Short mmCIF file of C-alpha atoms in Angstrom, two decimals:
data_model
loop_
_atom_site.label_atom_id
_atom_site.label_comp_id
_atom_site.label_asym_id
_atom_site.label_seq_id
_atom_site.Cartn_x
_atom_site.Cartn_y
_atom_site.Cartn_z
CA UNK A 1 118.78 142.47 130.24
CA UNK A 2 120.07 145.93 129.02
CA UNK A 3 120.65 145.45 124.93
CA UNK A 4 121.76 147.66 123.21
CA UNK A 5 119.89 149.82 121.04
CA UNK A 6 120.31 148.58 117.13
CA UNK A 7 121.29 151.29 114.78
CA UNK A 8 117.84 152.35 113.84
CA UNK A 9 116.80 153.09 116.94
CA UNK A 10 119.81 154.64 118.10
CA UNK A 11 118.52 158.19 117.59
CA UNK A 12 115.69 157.79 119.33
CA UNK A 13 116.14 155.76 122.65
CA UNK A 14 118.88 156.53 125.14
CA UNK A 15 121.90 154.14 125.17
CA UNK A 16 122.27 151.22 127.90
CA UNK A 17 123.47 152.03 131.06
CA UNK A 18 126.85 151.14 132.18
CA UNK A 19 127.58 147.81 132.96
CA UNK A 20 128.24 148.47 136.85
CA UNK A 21 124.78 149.96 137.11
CA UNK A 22 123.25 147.25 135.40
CA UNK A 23 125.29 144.86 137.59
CA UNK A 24 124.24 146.78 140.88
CA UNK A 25 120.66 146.58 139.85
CA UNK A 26 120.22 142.93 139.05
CA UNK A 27 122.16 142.32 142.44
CA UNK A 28 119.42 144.76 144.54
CA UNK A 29 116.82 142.12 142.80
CA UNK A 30 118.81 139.20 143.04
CA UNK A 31 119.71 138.91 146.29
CA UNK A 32 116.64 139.90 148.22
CA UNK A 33 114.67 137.23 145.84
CA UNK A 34 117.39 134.55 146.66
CA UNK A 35 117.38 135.24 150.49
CA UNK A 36 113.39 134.68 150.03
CA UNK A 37 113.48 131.61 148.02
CA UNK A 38 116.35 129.38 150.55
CA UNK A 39 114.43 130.76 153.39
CA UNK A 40 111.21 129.23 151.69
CA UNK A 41 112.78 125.84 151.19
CA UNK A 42 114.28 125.93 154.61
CA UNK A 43 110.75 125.56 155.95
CA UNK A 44 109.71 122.60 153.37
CA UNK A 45 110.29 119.18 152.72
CA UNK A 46 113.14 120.69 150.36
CA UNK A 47 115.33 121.00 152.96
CA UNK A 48 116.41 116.66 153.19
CA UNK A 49 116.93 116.42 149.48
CA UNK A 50 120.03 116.35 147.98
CA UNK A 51 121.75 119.36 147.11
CA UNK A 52 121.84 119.21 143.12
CA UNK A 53 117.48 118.37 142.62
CA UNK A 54 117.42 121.03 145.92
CA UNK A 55 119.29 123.58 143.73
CA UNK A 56 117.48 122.69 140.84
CA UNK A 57 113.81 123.12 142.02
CA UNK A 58 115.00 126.76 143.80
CA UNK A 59 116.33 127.97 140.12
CA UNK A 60 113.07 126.80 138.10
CA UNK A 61 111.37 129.02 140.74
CA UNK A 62 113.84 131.99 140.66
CA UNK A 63 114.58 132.09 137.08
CA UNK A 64 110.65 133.18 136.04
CA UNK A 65 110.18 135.03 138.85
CA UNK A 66 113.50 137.26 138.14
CA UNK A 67 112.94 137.39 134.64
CA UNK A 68 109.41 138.24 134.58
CA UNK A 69 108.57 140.16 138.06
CA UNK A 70 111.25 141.50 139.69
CA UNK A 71 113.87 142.50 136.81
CA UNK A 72 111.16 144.57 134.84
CA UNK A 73 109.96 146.37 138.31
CA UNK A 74 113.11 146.96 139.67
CA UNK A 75 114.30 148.13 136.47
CA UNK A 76 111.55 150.58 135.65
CA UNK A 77 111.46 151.70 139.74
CA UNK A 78 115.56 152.74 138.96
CA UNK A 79 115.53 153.90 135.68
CA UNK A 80 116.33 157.48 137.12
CA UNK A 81 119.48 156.26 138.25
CA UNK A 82 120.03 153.75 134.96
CA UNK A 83 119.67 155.92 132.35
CA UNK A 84 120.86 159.43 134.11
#
């Protein structure tokens, strides 16, 4: 999520944070978005299928949604903290 700046653009964009702060942030996405998504399938027909196709169908929803939505807001909502 957090590459590193190549060695053109080095002088002109601020390195990547440090790995603990990246960690911490994906987590503060992460979670909440899991904790959303089982609670979801909980209440759906989800819920009697086997574990592996149950696990499955939660990641092809997570996966976009992470990637996508809540990575790039949460990211630009702490960048004050990220990049301080």
């Amino acid at each position: 999520w957090f590459d590193e700046p190549s060695s053109i653009e080095l002088s002109a964009t601020a390195p990547p944070p440090p790995r603990w702060k990246q960690m911490v942030v994906i987590f503060m996405g992460f979670f909440p978005l899991s904790l959303a998504v089982n609670f979801a399938v909980g209440h759906t027909p989800l819920v009697d299928w086997p574990l592996v196709p149950r696990v499955f169908v939660t990641i092809l929803v997570m996966t976009p949604l992470m990637t996508y939505v809540v990575l790039p807001c949460i990211t630009r909502r702490m960048s004050w903290w990220l990049h301080r």
